[in-house]
Structure formats: structure tokens, C-alpha cells
Amino acid sequence: MILGSAAVAAIGGVHPEVIFTFYGVNLLTLALWRAIYRRKISIRKLFIKCDKICSIFQKQVNDISGVVNTCLIVSAVVTVLTASGCAIVLPISPPPYRMYYTFFLPLEEGSVSCLLTRHVATLLSFVTMYFIPNLVSVLGWAVYYMCSCISGMLSEELRDLHRKITHPDEISRLMHKHYLLLQLIQDVENELSSVSFLLLCSQMLNMYKALAIYIAVSNSIIFTALFWDCLPPVTLVPVSLVGIIWYASRISFHLSNIQASLQLSYNALLDKDYLPWKMKNLLLAMLETEFPKITSGGMLELKPVLIFSVFGSLFTYGLLIRSVNKE
């Protein structure tokens, strides 16, 4: 698909913005698939590690298999339907666009072989541009969800610790859980930071393309096939981005609560007449521990404000395109 986009760009006849988007999204998806493929064993180990930590907490994370399966089914259905719609209206699209979706084969227009080839080509293209990134997104938010649940478990255990500071052995058990959570979050950040960055770039590029086509609808470069091409970016992509950012931000929220609870417990311990040195040192060690931030590529921290930033930039981009069109 990447070579096909380059070939269409060389032939001409389709607006460069459209070709650039196709080329960019396919290139990012290739990098995203490679990143996931290289980390498939590590990500599987993350799920296993989450289950082991849950057993130590003696609690279970809510079963999300139904939600995951539903998301994948919806993504697959939307991808197949929009790809079929795009293939049906391809005969009224520009010639380079039709050639792209027939693998540049000299097929007779209207023949069965031409129709089948176009359906296969559009399906492959839509799977590459939309389904694979959404698949990675579901995988990412599932990991973030489990990690946020575990951090929430520890946050709940530490919430009232300052009111019932007990035996040092109890603090030792909490410190062990604290250490396991630190390891888990470090592993999650190491494995998913670059993946989330590629995913964010890919999905934002898809949304920018859809917005540009919608605003420039009166231009001659717009044709019916592109409308089908823009349906997944305005349905699947925003949901996938919001989901992965939201669950990643929940981790930071629980970590903030953990730090606040530890600070309260340490302050309460200092007010006591008798200061057990072991409890003090254990609490101080946990309090001084700095958890890694959940980021996208080590540059953007995944917080709810990032959702507003993404859609705010889309709004600004839309205003820019509209002003250019008026001129």
C-alpha cells in the first residue's frame, strides 16, 4: 500500500494532500505493526504480571473480555462496510485512485475480476489504515485499564492508613505491593510509550484527513469514495483515542492519591510520641519513590487534558482550512 501511494503520487491526478495522507497513514501503520510485533511477548507478560499482582492483592480485575470483543467486532464491521462502500463507488473516482485499488492491473472496467480486485484492495487498505490501529488501541487501553485497576487497589488500601497505622509488618506488606506496582508501571511505560506515540500520530492524521475533506467538500478533488474513506476516522478513531488516553490518565490519578495517602500517614506518624524507626523508614522510602509518568513517546503525558488538546488542534486546523478556502 505504501508503494501504491507513491505510484499514484507519481502518476498524478489526485490531490497531493490525499496522497500524502494515504502514504503517511500506511507508513505509520507499518511502524506500529512492527513495534507491536517486536513487543508481543513482552505485552503478553504484562497481562500475566497483572494477574499475579492481583492475586497478591487478593482481588480480581473486572472481566473486560466482553468489552474488548465488542470493540473488535464493531471495528471489523465498520471497516468491512466502509471498504465495501468505497469499492462500489470507485468507478466514478479519478483514474489514479481506481488504479490504486486495482493493484495497477489492466482490468476491464465493470468486469467481475475488476470488482473483486477492488473489493480486496479496498479491504486491505482499510484494514491497514483503520482496523490495525484500532486493534492496537484496544490492546493498549486493556493494558492501561488493568494497570489502573491495580494502582487503584493500592490507593484504596492506603487511603485510611494514617488513621490506623499498625504493626511494621503490615507496612512491609504494603511496601512490597508498592514495589510491585512500581515495577509494573515501569514495564508498561517502557513497552507502550513508543507504541502509543505511533498510534496517536496515525489516528490524528486520519482525523485531519477527514476534517480537511469535510471542510473542502466543494472542491473538485472531493469524490464519493473519499466520503466512505472518512467514515472510520469520524467514528472509530475518536473513541479509540479517548479510551486509551482516559485509562492511561487513571493510572496517574491513582498514583497521585497514593502519594497523598503516604504523606498523610507519614505526617501522622511524626505526631506520635513514640516513633517506630522501621515504620518511619518504610513510609519514607515509599514516599520518596518517584513513579514514571505514563507518556506517549516520552514527550506527551497521557492525561485528560491531552484529549482537549487533540480536538482543539483539529478545530484550529479546520478554521485554517476554511480561511484558506475563502481566499
CSV table of C-alpha atoms in Angstrom, one decimal:
chain,number,residue,atom,x,y,z
A,1,MET,CA,0.0,0.0,0.0
A,2,ILE,CA,2.9,2.3,0.7
A,3,LEU,CA,4.4,1.7,-2.8
A,4,GLY,CA,0.9,2.1,-4.3
A,5,SER,CA,0.5,5.5,-2.7
A,6,ALA,CA,3.9,6.5,-4.1
A,7,ALA,CA,2.9,5.3,-7.5
A,8,VAL,CA,-0.3,7.3,-7.5
A,9,ALA,CA,1.6,10.4,-6.4
A,10,ALA,CA,3.9,9.9,-9.4
A,11,ILE,CA,1.1,9.4,-11.9
A,12,GLY,CA,-0.8,12.5,-10.6
A,13,GLY,CA,-4.5,13.3,-11.0
A,14,VAL,CA,-5.3,13.1,-7.3
A,15,HIS,CA,-4.7,16.0,-4.9
A,16,PRO,CA,-1.3,15.8,-3.1
A,17,GLU,CA,-3.0,16.1,0.3
A,18,VAL,CA,-4.9,12.9,-0.3
A,19,ILE,CA,-1.9,11.0,-1.4
A,20,PHE,CA,0.2,12.4,1.5
A,21,THR,CA,-2.4,11.2,4.0
A,22,PHE,CA,-2.6,7.7,2.4
A,23,TYR,CA,1.2,7.4,2.3
A,24,GLY,CA,1.7,8.8,5.9
A,25,VAL,CA,-1.0,6.6,7.5
A,26,ASN,CA,0.2,3.5,5.8
A,27,LEU,CA,3.8,4.2,6.8
A,28,LEU,CA,2.8,4.9,10.4
A,29,THR,CA,0.7,1.7,10.5
A,30,LEU,CA,3.7,-0.3,9.2
A,31,ALA,CA,5.8,1.1,12.0
A,32,LEU,CA,3.0,0.5,14.5
A,33,TRP,CA,2.7,-3.1,13.4
A,34,ARG,CA,6.4,-3.6,13.7
A,35,ALA,CA,6.5,-2.1,17.1
A,36,ILE,CA,3.7,-4.4,18.4
A,37,TYR,CA,5.2,-7.5,16.7
A,38,ARG,CA,8.5,-6.9,18.4
A,39,ARG,CA,6.8,-6.5,21.8
A,40,LYS,CA,4.2,-9.2,21.5
A,41,ILE,CA,5.9,-11.4,24.1
A,42,SER,CA,6.5,-8.5,26.5
A,43,ILE,CA,2.9,-7.4,26.3
A,44,ARG,CA,1.7,-10.9,27.0
A,45,LYS,CA,4.0,-11.0,30.0
A,46,LEU,CA,2.4,-7.7,31.2
A,47,PHE,CA,-1.0,-9.3,31.3
A,48,ILE,CA,0.4,-12.3,33.2
A,49,LYS,CA,2.1,-10.0,35.6
A,50,CYS,CA,-1.1,-8.1,36.2
A,51,ASP,CA,-2.9,-11.3,37.1
A,52,LYS,CA,-0.1,-12.3,39.5
A,53,ILE,CA,-0.2,-8.9,41.3
A,54,CYS,CA,-4.0,-9.1,41.5
A,55,SER,CA,-3.6,-12.4,43.3
A,56,ILE,CA,-1.2,-10.8,45.8
A,57,PHE,CA,-3.8,-8.1,46.4
A,58,GLN,CA,-6.4,-10.9,46.7
A,59,LYS,CA,-8.7,-9.1,44.4
A,60,GLN,CA,-9.8,-9.6,40.8
A,61,VAL,CA,-9.9,-7.0,38.0
A,62,ASN,CA,-13.3,-6.8,36.3
A,63,ASP,CA,-13.5,-9.1,33.3
A,64,ILE,CA,-13.2,-6.9,30.2
A,65,SER,CA,-13.2,-9.6,27.6
A,66,GLY,CA,-16.7,-8.8,26.5
A,67,VAL,CA,-15.9,-5.2,26.0
A,68,VAL,CA,-12.7,-6.0,24.1
A,69,ASN,CA,-14.6,-8.4,21.8
A,70,THR,CA,-17.4,-5.9,21.2
A,71,CYS,CA,-14.9,-3.2,20.3
A,72,LEU,CA,-13.1,-5.5,17.9
A,73,ILE,CA,-16.3,-6.7,16.3
A,74,VAL,CA,-17.5,-3.1,15.8
A,75,SER,CA,-14.2,-2.1,14.4
A,76,ALA,CA,-14.2,-5.0,12.0
A,77,VAL,CA,-17.8,-4.4,10.9
A,78,VAL,CA,-17.2,-0.7,10.3
A,79,THR,CA,-14.0,-1.4,8.4
A,80,VAL,CA,-15.7,-4.0,6.1
A,81,LEU,CA,-18.8,-1.9,5.4
A,82,THR,CA,-16.9,1.3,4.6
A,83,ALA,CA,-14.4,-0.6,2.4
A,84,SER,CA,-17.3,-2.2,0.5
A,85,GLY,CA,-19.0,1.2,0.1
A,86,CYS,CA,-15.8,2.7,-1.2
A,87,ALA,CA,-15.2,-0.2,-3.7
A,88,ILE,CA,-18.8,0.2,-5.0
A,89,VAL,CA,-18.4,3.9,-5.9
A,90,LEU,CA,-14.9,3.6,-7.2
A,91,PRO,CA,-16.0,3.7,-10.9
A,92,ILE,CA,-16.8,7.4,-10.5
A,93,SER,CA,-13.5,8.2,-8.9
A,94,PRO,CA,-10.4,9.7,-10.6
A,95,PRO,CA,-8.4,7.2,-12.7
A,96,PRO,CA,-5.3,7.1,-10.5
A,97,TYR,CA,-7.5,6.4,-7.5
A,98,ARG,CA,-9.1,3.5,-9.4
A,99,MET,CA,-5.7,2.2,-10.4
A,100,TYR,CA,-4.5,2.2,-6.8
A,101,TYR,CA,-7.4,0.0,-5.8
A,102,THR,CA,-6.9,-2.5,-8.6
A,103,PHE,CA,-3.2,-3.0,-7.8
A,104,PHE,CA,-2.4,-1.2,-11.1
A,105,LEU,CA,-3.6,-4.2,-13.1
A,106,PRO,CA,-5.1,-3.6,-16.6
A,107,LEU,CA,-8.5,-4.9,-15.7
A,108,GLU,CA,-11.6,-4.2,-17.8
A,109,GLU,CA,-14.0,-1.7,-16.1
A,110,GLY,CA,-17.1,-3.4,-14.8
A,111,SER,CA,-15.8,-7.0,-15.1
A,112,VAL,CA,-16.1,-9.5,-12.2
A,113,SER,CA,-12.3,-9.7,-11.8
A,114,CYS,CA,-12.1,-5.9,-11.6
A,115,LEU,CA,-14.9,-5.7,-8.9
A,116,LEU,CA,-13.3,-8.5,-6.9
A,117,THR,CA,-9.9,-7.0,-7.1
A,118,ARG,CA,-11.2,-3.6,-6.0
A,119,HIS,CA,-13.0,-5.1,-3.0
A,120,VAL,CA,-9.9,-7.0,-1.9
A,121,ALA,CA,-7.7,-3.9,-2.4
A,122,THR,CA,-10.0,-1.6,-0.5
A,123,LEU,CA,-10.4,-4.1,2.3
A,124,LEU,CA,-6.7,-4.4,2.6
A,125,SER,CA,-6.2,-0.7,2.6
A,126,PHE,CA,-8.9,0.0,5.2
A,127,VAL,CA,-7.6,-2.8,7.4
A,128,THR,CA,-4.2,-1.2,7.3
A,129,MET,CA,-5.3,2.3,7.9
A,130,TYR,CA,-8.1,1.8,10.4
A,131,PHE,CA,-8.6,-1.7,11.8
A,132,ILE,CA,-4.9,-2.4,12.8
A,133,PRO,CA,-4.6,1.0,14.6
A,134,ASN,CA,-7.9,0.3,16.4
A,135,LEU,CA,-6.7,-3.2,17.3
A,136,VAL,CA,-3.6,-1.8,18.8
A,137,SER,CA,-5.7,0.9,20.6
A,138,VAL,CA,-7.9,-1.8,22.2
A,139,LEU,CA,-4.8,-3.7,23.3
A,140,GLY,CA,-3.2,-0.6,24.7
A,141,TRP,CA,-6.2,0.5,26.8
A,142,ALA,CA,-6.7,-3.0,28.0
A,143,VAL,CA,-3.2,-2.9,29.5
A,144,TYR,CA,-3.7,0.6,30.9
A,145,TYR,CA,-7.0,-0.5,32.3
A,146,MET,CA,-5.5,-3.4,34.2
A,147,CYS,CA,-2.7,-1.3,35.5
A,148,SER,CA,-5.1,1.5,36.6
A,149,CYS,CA,-7.1,-1.1,38.5
A,150,ILE,CA,-4.1,-2.4,40.3
A,151,SER,CA,-2.9,1.1,41.2
A,152,GLY,CA,-6.5,1.8,42.4
A,153,MET,CA,-6.3,-1.3,44.7
A,154,LEU,CA,-3.2,0.0,46.4
A,155,SER,CA,-4.7,3.5,46.6
A,156,GLU,CA,-7.7,2.1,48.3
A,157,GLU,CA,-5.6,0.2,50.9
A,158,LEU,CA,-3.5,3.3,51.7
A,159,ARG,CA,-6.5,5.7,51.8
A,160,ASP,CA,-7.1,5.3,55.6
A,161,LEU,CA,-3.7,4.2,56.6
A,162,HIS,CA,-3.0,7.4,58.5
A,163,ARG,CA,-5.9,6.6,60.8
A,164,LYS,CA,-4.9,3.1,61.6
A,165,ILE,CA,-1.1,2.8,61.5
A,166,THR,CA,-0.5,-0.6,62.9
A,167,HIS,CA,2.4,-3.1,63.0
A,168,PRO,CA,5.6,-2.6,61.0
A,169,ASP,CA,4.9,-5.9,59.2
A,170,GLU,CA,1.7,-4.5,57.8
A,171,ILE,CA,3.7,-1.6,56.4
A,172,SER,CA,6.2,-4.0,55.0
A,173,ARG,CA,3.5,-5.9,53.1
A,174,LEU,CA,2.2,-2.6,51.7
A,175,MET,CA,5.7,-1.6,50.7
A,176,HIS,CA,6.0,-4.9,48.8
A,177,LYS,CA,2.8,-4.2,46.9
A,178,HIS,CA,4.1,-0.6,46.3
A,179,TYR,CA,7.3,-2.1,44.8
A,180,LEU,CA,5.4,-4.5,42.5
A,181,LEU,CA,3.3,-1.6,41.3
A,182,LEU,CA,6.4,0.4,40.6
A,183,GLN,CA,7.8,-2.4,38.5
A,184,LEU,CA,4.6,-2.9,36.6
A,185,ILE,CA,4.2,0.8,35.7
A,186,GLN,CA,7.9,0.9,34.6
A,187,ASP,CA,7.3,-2.0,32.4
A,188,VAL,CA,4.1,-0.6,30.9
A,189,GLU,CA,5.8,2.7,30.2
A,190,ASN,CA,8.8,1.0,28.6
A,191,GLU,CA,6.7,-1.2,26.3
A,192,LEU,CA,3.8,1.1,25.4
A,193,SER,CA,5.2,4.6,25.3
A,194,SER,CA,6.5,4.4,21.7
A,195,VAL,CA,3.5,2.4,20.6
A,196,SER,CA,1.1,5.0,21.9
A,197,PHE,CA,3.1,7.7,20.2
A,198,LEU,CA,2.8,6.0,16.8
A,199,LEU,CA,-0.8,5.3,17.4
A,200,LEU,CA,-1.5,8.9,18.3
A,201,CYS,CA,0.2,10.1,15.2
A,202,SER,CA,-1.6,7.7,13.0
A,203,GLN,CA,-5.0,8.4,14.4
A,204,MET,CA,-4.6,12.1,14.4
A,205,LEU,CA,-3.5,12.0,10.7
A,206,ASN,CA,-6.7,10.1,9.9
A,207,MET,CA,-8.8,12.7,11.7
A,208,TYR,CA,-7.0,15.6,10.0
A,209,LYS,CA,-7.7,14.0,6.6
A,210,ALA,CA,-11.4,13.5,7.4
A,211,LEU,CA,-11.7,17.1,8.6
A,212,ALA,CA,-10.0,18.5,5.5
A,213,ILE,CA,-12.3,16.6,3.2
A,214,TYR,CA,-15.4,17.7,5.1
A,215,ILE,CA,-14.5,21.4,5.0
A,216,ALA,CA,-13.2,21.3,1.4
A,217,VAL,CA,-16.3,19.5,0.2
A,218,SER,CA,-17.0,22.0,-2.5
A,219,ASN,CA,-13.5,21.4,-4.1
A,220,SER,CA,-13.2,19.4,-7.3
A,221,ILE,CA,-10.8,17.0,-5.5
A,222,ILE,CA,-13.6,15.5,-3.5
A,223,PHE,CA,-15.3,12.5,-4.8
A,224,THR,CA,-17.7,9.9,-3.3
A,225,ALA,CA,-15.1,7.3,-2.5
A,226,LEU,CA,-13.4,9.7,-0.1
A,227,PHE,CA,-16.6,10.1,1.9
A,228,TRP,CA,-16.6,6.3,2.6
A,229,ASP,CA,-12.9,6.7,3.4
A,230,CYS,CA,-13.7,9.3,6.0
A,231,LEU,CA,-16.3,7.4,8.0
A,232,PRO,CA,-13.9,5.3,10.1
A,233,PRO,CA,-11.9,8.4,11.2
A,234,VAL,CA,-15.0,10.2,12.5
A,235,THR,CA,-16.4,7.1,14.2
A,236,LEU,CA,-13.7,4.6,15.4
A,237,VAL,CA,-10.7,6.9,15.7
A,238,PRO,CA,-12.0,9.4,18.3
A,239,VAL,CA,-13.4,6.7,20.5
A,240,SER,CA,-10.1,4.8,20.4
A,241,LEU,CA,-8.0,7.8,21.3
A,242,VAL,CA,-10.3,8.9,24.1
A,243,GLY,CA,-10.3,5.3,25.5
A,244,ILE,CA,-6.5,4.9,25.6
A,245,ILE,CA,-5.8,8.4,27.0
A,246,TRP,CA,-8.6,8.1,29.6
A,247,TYR,CA,-7.4,4.8,31.1
A,248,ALA,CA,-3.8,5.9,31.0
A,249,SER,CA,-4.7,9.0,32.9
A,250,ARG,CA,-6.4,6.9,35.6
A,251,ILE,CA,-3.0,5.5,36.4
A,252,SER,CA,-1.6,8.9,37.1
A,253,PHE,CA,-4.8,9.8,39.1
A,254,HIS,CA,-4.3,6.8,41.4
A,255,LEU,CA,-0.6,7.4,41.8
A,256,SER,CA,-1.3,10.9,42.9
A,257,ASN,CA,-3.8,9.6,45.6
A,258,ILE,CA,-1.1,7.1,46.7
A,259,GLN,CA,1.4,9.8,47.3
A,260,ALA,CA,-1.1,11.9,49.2
A,261,SER,CA,-2.1,9.0,51.4
A,262,LEU,CA,1.6,8.2,52.1
A,263,GLN,CA,2.2,11.8,53.0
A,264,LEU,CA,-0.7,11.8,55.4
A,265,SER,CA,0.4,8.6,57.0
A,266,TYR,CA,4.0,9.9,57.4
A,267,ASN,CA,2.8,13.1,59.0
A,268,ALA,CA,0.5,11.2,61.4
A,269,LEU,CA,3.4,9.0,62.4
A,270,LEU,CA,5.6,12.1,63.2
A,271,ASP,CA,2.9,13.3,65.6
A,272,LYS,CA,3.1,10.2,67.7
A,273,ASP,CA,5.1,10.3,71.0
A,274,TYR,CA,6.8,7.0,70.1
A,275,LEU,CA,8.3,6.9,66.6
A,276,PRO,CA,9.0,3.3,65.4
A,277,TRP,CA,12.1,3.8,63.2
A,278,LYS,CA,11.2,0.8,60.9
A,279,MET,CA,7.7,2.2,60.1
A,280,LYS,CA,9.2,5.6,59.6
A,281,ASN,CA,11.8,4.4,57.2
A,282,LEU,CA,9.4,2.2,55.2
A,283,LEU,CA,6.9,5.0,54.8
A,284,LEU,CA,9.7,7.5,53.9
A,285,ALA,CA,11.1,5.0,51.3
A,286,MET,CA,7.6,4.7,49.6
A,287,LEU,CA,7.0,8.5,49.9
A,288,GLU,CA,10.3,9.3,48.1
A,289,THR,CA,9.7,6.8,45.4
A,290,GLU,CA,9.1,8.5,42.1
A,291,PHE,CA,6.8,6.6,39.7
A,292,PRO,CA,7.5,7.0,36.0
A,293,LYS,CA,4.9,9.1,34.1
A,294,ILE,CA,2.7,7.4,31.6
A,295,THR,CA,3.6,9.2,28.3
A,296,SER,CA,3.4,9.0,24.6
A,297,GLY,CA,6.9,8.6,23.2
A,298,GLY,CA,8.3,10.1,26.4
A,299,MET,CA,7.1,13.6,25.3
A,300,LEU,CA,3.3,13.8,25.9
A,301,GLU,CA,1.9,12.8,29.3
A,302,LEU,CA,-1.3,10.9,28.8
A,303,LYS,CA,-3.8,13.0,30.8
A,304,PRO,CA,-7.4,14.1,30.1
A,305,VAL,CA,-6.1,17.5,29.0
A,306,LEU,CA,-4.5,15.8,26.0
A,307,ILE,CA,-7.9,14.9,24.7
A,308,PHE,CA,-8.9,18.6,24.6
A,309,SER,CA,-5.6,19.4,23.0
A,310,VAL,CA,-6.1,16.9,20.2
A,311,PHE,CA,-9.6,18.0,19.4
A,312,GLY,CA,-8.7,21.7,19.9
A,313,SER,CA,-5.9,21.3,17.4
A,314,LEU,CA,-8.4,19.7,15.0
A,315,PHE,CA,-10.7,22.7,15.4
A,316,THR,CA,-7.9,25.1,14.8
A,317,TYR,CA,-6.8,23.2,11.7
A,318,GLY,CA,-10.4,23.3,10.4
A,319,LEU,CA,-10.6,27.0,10.8
A,320,LEU,CA,-7.3,27.4,8.9
A,321,ILE,CA,-8.5,25.3,6.0
A,322,ARG,CA,-11.8,27.2,5.9
A,323,SER,CA,-9.9,30.5,5.8
A,324,VAL,CA,-7.7,29.3,3.0
A,325,ASN,CA,-10.7,28.1,1.0
A,326,LYS,CA,-12.4,31.5,1.3
A,327,GLU,CA,-9.3,33.2,-0.1
